[in-house]
Amino acid sequence: MSDTDTDAPDIEELVGVEEPGFQHVLSCVFGIQDHESRTYLVLLDNPGSTVAELAEDLDRDRSNVNRSLTTLLEKGLADRERRLLDPGGYVYQYTATPLPEAKELMHRTLDAWVEQVHEAIEGFGAE
């Protein structure tokens, strides 16, 4: 982990943790920062939120919330829909990937990592 990314736990940090919390597991498995996993959890409880609403709920700057949402969208943990406003224009509304789907995605991501570790173990001394 680099010095500039100290808030993002590595998946390896799960090893040896007896009872990791869901937010910690989410951060580790997807390599996201704690504030991004917190954004997911708030979004899970507040589907259809706008950036402004999330910024207020999270007590964070809108630009930081936007960056968190971009990460969540890239990881498949959130969806975005454009809603047209009556006076004109539009606003984006964000919804967290439903928990059962997110958990399945976490399992697949973790399984892929474990498979890579098993392959690395098998490759030791084979050269």
Tab-separated table of N, CA and C in Angstrom:
chain	number	residue	atom	x	y	z
A	1	MET	N	0.851	-1.162	0.000
A	1	MET	CA	0.000	0.000	0.000
A	1	MET	C	0.898	1.225	0.000
A	2	SER	N	0.612	2.191	-0.877
A	2	SER	CA	1.434	3.389	-0.953
A	2	SER	C	1.075	4.366	0.146
A	3	ASP	N	1.990	5.299	0.404
A	3	ASP	CA	1.755	6.297	1.438
A	3	ASP	C	0.566	7.180	1.123
A	4	THR	N	0.284	7.387	-0.172
A	4	THR	CA	-0.808	8.266	-0.550
A	4	THR	C	-2.158	7.571	-0.496
A	5	ASP	N	-2.167	6.282	-0.289
A	5	ASP	CA	-3.409	5.520	-0.326
A	5	ASP	C	-3.631	4.792	0.997
A	6	THR	N	-3.293	5.426	2.110
A	6	THR	CA	-3.324	4.750	3.397
A	6	THR	C	-4.726	4.440	3.887
A	7	ASP	N	-5.749	5.049	3.280
A	7	ASP	CA	-7.119	4.823	3.707
A	7	ASP	C	-7.726	3.587	3.041
A	8	ALA	N	-7.067	3.051	2.022
A	8	ALA	CA	-7.600	1.908	1.289
A	8	ALA	C	-6.937	0.626	1.762
A	9	PRO	N	-7.661	-0.196	2.529
A	9	PRO	CA	-7.055	-1.443	2.997
A	9	PRO	C	-6.885	-2.439	1.854
A	10	ASP	N	-5.858	-3.250	1.944
A	10	ASP	CA	-5.625	-4.293	0.959
A	10	ASP	C	-6.403	-5.532	1.350
A	11	ILE	N	-6.701	-6.359	0.353
A	11	ILE	CA	-7.438	-7.597	0.612
A	11	ILE	C	-6.664	-8.493	1.578
A	12	GLU	N	-5.328	-8.375	1.558
A	12	GLU	CA	-4.513	-9.181	2.455
A	12	GLU	C	-4.788	-8.858	3.926
A	13	GLU	N	-5.332	-7.676	4.196
A	13	GLU	CA	-5.625	-7.295	5.576
A	13	GLU	C	-6.751	-8.131	6.181
A	14	LEU	N	-7.489	-8.858	5.362
A	14	LEU	CA	-8.545	-9.726	5.892
A	14	LEU	C	-7.967	-10.958	6.569
A	15	VAL	N	-6.794	-11.376	6.103
A	15	VAL	CA	-6.170	-12.570	6.661
A	15	VAL	C	-5.808	-12.286	8.116
A	16	GLY	N	-6.265	-13.135	9.004
A	16	GLY	CA	-5.941	-12.991	10.413
A	16	GLY	C	-6.938	-12.166	11.209
A	17	VAL	N	-7.897	-11.535	10.540
A	17	VAL	CA	-8.929	-10.775	11.256
A	17	VAL	C	-10.046	-11.751	11.592
A	18	GLU	N	-10.267	-11.968	12.878
A	18	GLU	CA	-11.232	-12.987	13.292
A	18	GLU	C	-12.671	-12.634	12.922
A	19	GLU	N	-13.092	-11.417	13.191
A	19	GLU	CA	-14.462	-11.021	12.901
A	19	GLU	C	-14.484	-9.657	12.218
A	20	PRO	N	-14.128	-9.621	10.921
A	20	PRO	CA	-14.121	-8.333	10.240
A	20	PRO	C	-15.551	-7.820	10.040
A	21	GLY	N	-15.724	-6.511	10.149
A	21	GLY	CA	-17.022	-5.898	9.903
A	21	GLY	C	-17.288	-5.818	8.415
A	22	PHE	N	-18.556	-5.675	8.055
A	22	PHE	CA	-18.932	-5.647	6.643
A	22	PHE	C	-18.228	-4.509	5.908
A	23	GLN	N	-18.174	-3.326	6.511
A	23	GLN	CA	-17.542	-2.181	5.841
A	23	GLN	C	-16.059	-2.457	5.594
A	24	HIS	N	-15.387	-3.085	6.550
A	24	HIS	CA	-13.972	-3.410	6.386
A	24	HIS	C	-13.784	-4.434	5.264
A	25	VAL	N	-14.628	-5.450	5.242
A	25	VAL	CA	-14.543	-6.470	4.197
A	25	VAL	C	-14.788	-5.830	2.830
A	26	LEU	N	-15.801	-4.979	2.748
A	26	LEU	CA	-16.123	-4.286	1.501
A	26	LEU	C	-14.911	-3.494	1.012
A	27	SER	N	-14.283	-2.749	1.910
A	27	SER	CA	-13.112	-1.948	1.545
A	27	SER	C	-11.956	-2.831	1.086
A	28	CYS	N	-11.702	-3.903	1.809
A	28	CYS	CA	-10.585	-4.789	1.484
A	28	CYS	C	-10.795	-5.522	0.163
A	29	VAL	N	-11.956	-6.101	-0.003
A	29	VAL	CA	-12.217	-6.918	-1.193
A	29	VAL	C	-12.137	-6.080	-2.465
A	30	PHE	N	-12.690	-4.877	-2.429
A	30	PHE	CA	-12.709	-4.046	-3.630
A	30	PHE	C	-11.559	-3.050	-3.698
A	31	GLY	N	-10.720	-3.018	-2.661
A	31	GLY	CA	-9.599	-2.091	-2.666
A	31	GLY	C	-10.049	-0.645	-2.677
A	32	ILE	N	-11.140	-0.381	-1.979
A	32	ILE	CA	-11.658	0.978	-1.921
A	32	ILE	C	-11.385	1.575	-0.548
A	33	GLN	N	-11.452	2.881	-0.485
A	33	GLN	CA	-11.183	3.558	0.762
A	33	GLN	C	-12.396	3.474	1.687
A	34	ASP	N	-12.147	3.667	2.972
A	34	ASP	CA	-13.224	3.563	3.954
A	34	ASP	C	-14.359	4.541	3.670
A	35	HIS	N	-14.038	5.758	3.226
A	35	HIS	CA	-15.106	6.721	2.938
A	35	HIS	C	-15.946	6.280	1.741
A	36	GLU	N	-15.362	5.496	0.836
A	36	GLU	CA	-16.132	4.975	-0.298
A	36	GLU	C	-17.069	3.860	0.154
A	37	SER	N	-16.605	3.007	1.032
A	37	SER	CA	-17.494	1.956	1.541
A	37	SER	C	-18.591	2.564	2.412
A	38	ARG	N	-18.266	3.638	3.129
A	38	ARG	CA	-19.290	4.325	3.926
A	38	ARG	C	-20.334	4.962	3.001
A	39	THR	N	-19.887	5.511	1.873
A	39	THR	CA	-20.813	6.073	0.891
A	39	THR	C	-21.760	4.988	0.387
A	40	TYR	N	-21.223	3.797	0.117
A	40	TYR	CA	-22.073	2.680	-0.327
A	40	TYR	C	-23.143	2.369	0.720
A	41	LEU	N	-22.738	2.289	1.979
A	41	LEU	CA	-23.689	1.937	3.036
A	41	LEU	C	-24.770	2.999	3.204
A	42	VAL	N	-24.411	4.268	3.105
A	42	VAL	CA	-25.411	5.343	3.192
A	42	VAL	C	-26.329	5.279	1.976
A	43	LEU	N	-25.760	5.023	0.816
A	43	LEU	CA	-26.549	4.919	-0.407
A	43	LEU	C	-27.499	3.721	-0.354
A	44	LEU	N	-27.058	2.660	0.281
A	44	LEU	CA	-27.897	1.468	0.440
A	44	LEU	C	-29.175	1.814	1.207
A	45	ASP	N	-29.043	2.678	2.202
A	45	ASP	CA	-30.197	3.093	3.010
A	45	ASP	C	-30.983	4.242	2.388
A	46	ASN	N	-30.429	4.876	1.344
A	46	ASN	CA	-31.058	6.043	0.734
A	46	ASN	C	-31.014	5.951	-0.788
A	47	PRO	N	-31.724	4.960	-1.363
A	47	PRO	CA	-31.681	4.802	-2.820
A	47	PRO	C	-32.253	6.029	-3.528
A	48	GLY	N	-31.680	6.336	-4.691
A	48	GLY	CA	-32.149	7.464	-5.472
A	48	GLY	C	-31.605	8.795	-4.994
A	49	SER	N	-30.549	8.777	-4.196
A	49	SER	CA	-29.968	10.004	-3.664
A	49	SER	C	-29.199	10.767	-4.736
A	50	THR	N	-29.174	12.070	-4.576
A	50	THR	CA	-28.342	12.927	-5.415
A	50	THR	C	-27.012	13.153	-4.701
A	51	VAL	N	-26.064	13.721	-5.416
A	51	VAL	CA	-24.767	14.029	-4.811
A	51	VAL	C	-24.958	14.998	-3.641
A	52	ALA	N	-25.814	15.993	-3.839
A	52	ALA	CA	-26.049	16.979	-2.773
A	52	ALA	C	-26.617	16.310	-1.525
A	53	GLU	N	-27.563	15.401	-1.705
A	53	GLU	CA	-28.159	14.707	-0.560
A	53	GLU	C	-27.125	13.838	0.150
A	54	LEU	N	-26.321	13.128	-0.638
A	54	LEU	CA	-25.285	12.284	-0.044
A	54	LEU	C	-24.232	13.122	0.681
A	55	ALA	N	-23.861	14.249	0.090
A	55	ALA	CA	-22.870	15.122	0.728
A	55	ALA	C	-23.371	15.567	2.093
A	56	GLU	N	-24.656	15.875	2.176
A	56	GLU	CA	-25.226	16.282	3.463
A	56	GLU	C	-25.256	15.118	4.448
A	57	ASP	N	-25.723	13.960	3.980
A	57	ASP	CA	-25.804	12.783	4.853
A	57	ASP	C	-24.429	12.350	5.364
A	58	LEU	N	-23.419	12.466	4.506
A	58	LEU	CA	-22.071	12.021	4.850
A	58	LEU	C	-21.225	13.117	5.484
A	59	ASP	N	-21.744	14.336	5.462
A	59	ASP	CA	-21.008	15.508	5.951
A	59	ASP	C	-19.657	15.610	5.242
A	60	ARG	N	-19.727	15.532	3.910
A	60	ARG	CA	-18.535	15.598	3.066
A	60	ARG	C	-18.787	16.570	1.927
A	61	ASP	N	-17.720	17.067	1.342
A	61	ASP	CA	-17.791	17.958	0.204
A	61	ASP	C	-18.354	17.214	-1.010
A	62	ARG	N	-19.134	17.921	-1.825
A	62	ARG	CA	-19.746	17.288	-2.992
A	62	ARG	C	-18.716	16.703	-3.950
A	63	SER	N	-17.583	17.368	-4.128
A	63	SER	CA	-16.560	16.846	-5.040
A	63	SER	C	-15.997	15.522	-4.525
A	64	ASN	N	-15.846	15.395	-3.214
A	64	ASN	CA	-15.379	14.129	-2.635
A	64	ASN	C	-16.419	13.035	-2.796
A	65	VAL	N	-17.686	13.384	-2.615
A	65	VAL	CA	-18.762	12.408	-2.802
A	65	VAL	C	-18.806	11.964	-4.260
A	66	ASN	N	-18.626	12.903	-5.184
A	66	ASN	CA	-18.590	12.557	-6.607
A	66	ASN	C	-17.492	11.543	-6.901
A	67	ARG	N	-16.315	11.743	-6.327
A	67	ARG	CA	-15.207	10.803	-6.542
A	67	ARG	C	-15.538	9.428	-5.953
A	68	SER	N	-16.146	9.412	-4.783
A	68	SER	CA	-16.548	8.136	-4.173
A	68	SER	C	-17.556	7.420	-5.058
A	69	LEU	N	-18.515	8.158	-5.580
A	69	LEU	CA	-19.537	7.566	-6.443
A	69	LEU	C	-18.923	7.028	-7.736
A	70	THR	N	-17.961	7.740	-8.285
A	70	THR	CA	-17.285	7.261	-9.498
A	70	THR	C	-16.626	5.916	-9.229
A	71	THR	N	-15.968	5.797	-8.092
A	71	THR	CA	-15.328	4.534	-7.717
A	71	THR	C	-16.368	3.433	-7.555
A	72	LEU	N	-17.468	3.737	-6.861
A	72	LEU	CA	-18.516	2.733	-6.649
A	72	LEU	C	-19.128	2.291	-7.977
A	73	LEU	N	-19.315	3.223	-8.899
A	73	LEU	CA	-19.840	2.872	-10.224
A	73	LEU	C	-18.863	1.952	-10.957
A	74	GLU	N	-17.569	2.277	-10.892
A	74	GLU	CA	-16.538	1.459	-11.551
A	74	GLU	C	-16.475	0.052	-10.972
A	75	LYS	N	-16.715	-0.086	-9.683
A	75	LYS	CA	-16.636	-1.388	-9.020
A	75	LYS	C	-17.932	-2.184	-9.133
A	76	GLY	N	-18.967	-1.580	-9.717
A	76	GLY	CA	-20.249	-2.268	-9.848
A	76	GLY	C	-21.079	-2.231	-8.580
A	77	LEU	N	-20.774	-1.296	-7.686
A	77	LEU	CA	-21.479	-1.217	-6.406
A	77	LEU	C	-22.568	-0.146	-6.387
A	78	ALA	N	-22.763	0.547	-7.495
A	78	ALA	CA	-23.798	1.576	-7.563
A	78	ALA	C	-24.247	1.739	-9.011
A	79	ASP	N	-25.438	2.294	-9.153
A	79	ASP	CA	-26.002	2.631	-10.465
A	79	ASP	C	-26.386	4.099	-10.449
A	80	ARG	N	-26.431	4.695	-11.635
A	80	ARG	CA	-26.778	6.103	-11.764
A	80	ARG	C	-27.866	6.248	-12.819
A	81	GLU	N	-28.872	7.050	-12.504
A	81	GLU	CA	-29.937	7.361	-13.463
A	81	GLU	C	-30.107	8.863	-13.551
A	82	ARG	N	-30.394	9.336	-14.746
A	82	ARG	CA	-30.631	10.759	-14.949
A	82	ARG	C	-32.124	11.032	-14.830
A	83	ARG	N	-32.474	12.000	-13.979
A	83	ARG	CA	-33.875	12.382	-13.809
A	83	ARG	C	-34.045	13.806	-14.326
A	84	LEU	N	-35.001	13.972	-15.225
A	84	LEU	CA	-35.296	15.294	-15.769
A	84	LEU	C	-36.046	16.114	-14.732
A	85	LEU	N	-35.693	17.373	-14.634
A	85	LEU	CA	-36.345	18.283	-13.697
A	85	LEU	C	-37.438	19.070	-14.413
A	86	ASP	N	-38.534	19.374	-13.721
A	86	ASP	CA	-39.655	20.103	-14.316
A	86	ASP	C	-39.249	21.450	-14.904
A	87	PRO	N	-38.457	22.243	-14.189
A	87	PRO	CA	-38.096	23.540	-14.766
A	87	PRO	C	-37.051	23.428	-15.883
A	88	GLY	N	-36.587	22.245	-16.162
A	88	GLY	CA	-35.550	22.027	-17.170
A	88	GLY	C	-34.289	21.514	-16.506
A	89	GLY	N	-33.446	20.945	-17.296
A	89	GLY	CA	-32.214	20.378	-16.771
A	89	GLY	C	-32.446	18.975	-16.221
A	90	TYR	N	-31.458	18.490	-15.537
A	90	TYR	CA	-31.542	17.137	-14.979
A	90	TYR	C	-30.646	17.026	-13.760
A	91	VAL	N	-30.848	15.948	-13.043
A	91	VAL	CA	-30.016	15.622	-11.890
A	91	VAL	C	-29.779	14.118	-11.932
A	92	TYR	N	-28.599	13.712	-11.477
A	92	TYR	CA	-28.308	12.278	-11.394
A	92	TYR	C	-28.714	11.768	-10.019
A	93	GLN	N	-29.341	10.605	-10.029
A	93	GLN	CA	-29.707	9.919	-8.797
A	93	GLN	C	-28.941	8.604	-8.745
A	94	TYR	N	-28.441	8.281	-7.574
A	94	TYR	CA	-27.605	7.103	-7.388
A	94	TYR	C	-28.299	6.104	-6.472
A	95	THR	N	-28.111	4.838	-6.793
A	95	THR	CA	-28.672	3.755	-5.998
A	95	THR	C	-27.591	2.701	-5.811
A	96	ALA	N	-27.452	2.224	-4.601
A	96	ALA	CA	-26.473	1.170	-4.321
A	96	ALA	C	-26.928	-0.137	-4.961
A	97	THR	N	-25.962	-0.911	-5.397
A	97	THR	CA	-26.260	-2.264	-5.850
A	97	THR	C	-26.893	-2.993	-4.667
A	98	PRO	N	-28.028	-3.665	-4.887
A	98	PRO	CA	-28.686	-4.350	-3.764
A	98	PRO	C	-27.710	-5.267	-3.023
A	99	LEU	N	-27.895	-5.345	-1.729
A	99	LEU	CA	-26.973	-6.089	-0.879
A	99	LEU	C	-26.742	-7.527	-1.345
A	100	PRO	N	-27.784	-8.290	-1.708
A	100	PRO	CA	-27.507	-9.668	-2.166
A	100	PRO	C	-26.579	-9.702	-3.383
A	101	GLU	N	-26.768	-8.778	-4.336
A	101	GLU	CA	-25.899	-8.724	-5.510
A	101	GLU	C	-24.492	-8.282	-5.130
A	102	ALA	N	-24.393	-7.308	-4.236
A	102	ALA	CA	-23.083	-6.830	-3.791
A	102	ALA	C	-22.328	-7.944	-3.072
A	103	LYS	N	-23.037	-8.712	-2.247
A	103	LYS	CA	-22.396	-9.826	-1.538
A	103	LYS	C	-21.902	-10.877	-2.523
A	104	GLU	N	-22.692	-11.162	-3.551
A	104	GLU	CA	-22.276	-12.130	-4.573
A	104	GLU	C	-21.045	-11.612	-5.317
A	105	LEU	N	-21.038	-10.337	-5.629
A	105	LEU	CA	-19.886	-9.719	-6.285
A	105	LEU	C	-18.649	-9.793	-5.387
A	106	MET	N	-18.855	-9.595	-4.099
A	106	MET	CA	-17.747	-9.714	-3.142
A	106	MET	C	-17.208	-11.143	-3.129
A	107	HIS	N	-18.105	-12.115	-3.116
A	107	HIS	CA	-17.678	-13.521	-3.127
A	107	HIS	C	-16.863	-13.824	-4.383
A	108	ARG	N	-17.363	-13.386	-5.549
A	108	ARG	CA	-16.652	-13.652	-6.807
A	108	ARG	C	-15.282	-12.980	-6.814
A	109	THR	N	-15.217	-11.742	-6.347
A	109	THR	CA	-13.953	-11.008	-6.313
A	109	THR	C	-12.968	-11.687	-5.375
A	110	LEU	N	-13.445	-12.081	-4.198
A	110	LEU	CA	-12.589	-12.753	-3.224
A	110	LEU	C	-12.150	-14.117	-3.744
A	111	ASP	N	-13.053	-14.862	-4.374
A	111	ASP	CA	-12.698	-16.171	-4.936
A	111	ASP	C	-11.618	-16.038	-6.006
A	112	ALA	N	-11.720	-14.989	-6.845
A	112	ALA	CA	-10.721	-14.771	-7.889
A	112	ALA	C	-9.359	-14.478	-7.258
A	113	TRP	N	-9.355	-13.686	-6.182
A	113	TRP	CA	-8.100	-13.384	-5.496
A	113	TRP	C	-7.509	-14.647	-4.880
A	114	VAL	N	-8.346	-15.455	-4.243
A	114	VAL	CA	-7.874	-16.699	-3.621
A	114	VAL	C	-7.290	-17.624	-4.691
A	115	GLU	N	-7.931	-17.698	-5.841
A	115	GLU	CA	-7.422	-18.528	-6.936
A	115	GLU	C	-6.036	-18.045	-7.371
A	116	GLN	N	-5.851	-16.725	-7.442
A	116	GLN	CA	-4.538	-16.181	-7.800
A	116	GLN	C	-3.490	-16.563	-6.758
A	117	VAL	N	-3.870	-16.521	-5.496
A	117	VAL	CA	-2.940	-16.896	-4.434
A	117	VAL	C	-2.595	-18.379	-4.539
A	118	HIS	N	-3.600	-19.233	-4.795
A	118	HIS	CA	-3.333	-20.669	-4.952
A	118	HIS	C	-2.383	-20.907	-6.126
A	119	GLU	N	-2.585	-20.206	-7.240
A	119	GLU	CA	-1.706	-20.353	-8.386
A	119	GLU	C	-0.287	-19.903	-8.050
A	120	ALA	N	-0.177	-18.824	-7.303
A	120	ALA	CA	1.151	-18.353	-6.899
A	120	ALA	C	1.853	-19.385	-6.027
A	121	ILE	N	1.089	-19.997	-5.119
A	121	ILE	CA	1.658	-21.020	-4.240
A	121	ILE	C	2.142	-22.207	-5.067
A	122	GLU	N	1.319	-22.639	-6.015
A	122	GLU	CA	1.694	-23.778	-6.866
A	122	GLU	C	2.901	-23.449	-7.739
A	123	GLY	N	3.060	-22.189	-8.080
A	123	GLY	CA	4.169	-21.788	-8.940
A	123	GLY	C	5.499	-21.689	-8.219
A	124	PHE	N	5.484	-21.641	-6.900
A	124	PHE	CA	6.735	-21.526	-6.154
A	124	PHE	C	7.595	-22.768	-6.389
A	125	GLY	N	8.829	-22.557	-6.773
A	125	GLY	CA	9.782	-23.659	-6.975
A	125	GLY	C	9.610	-24.388	-8.294
A	126	ALA	N	8.665	-23.995	-9.118
A	126	ALA	CA	8.427	-24.678	-10.379
A	126	ALA	C	9.366	-24.208	-11.480
A	127	GLU	N	10.126	-23.169	-11.196
A	127	GLU	CA	11.000	-22.598	-12.239
A	127	GLU	C	12.326	-23.266	-12.292
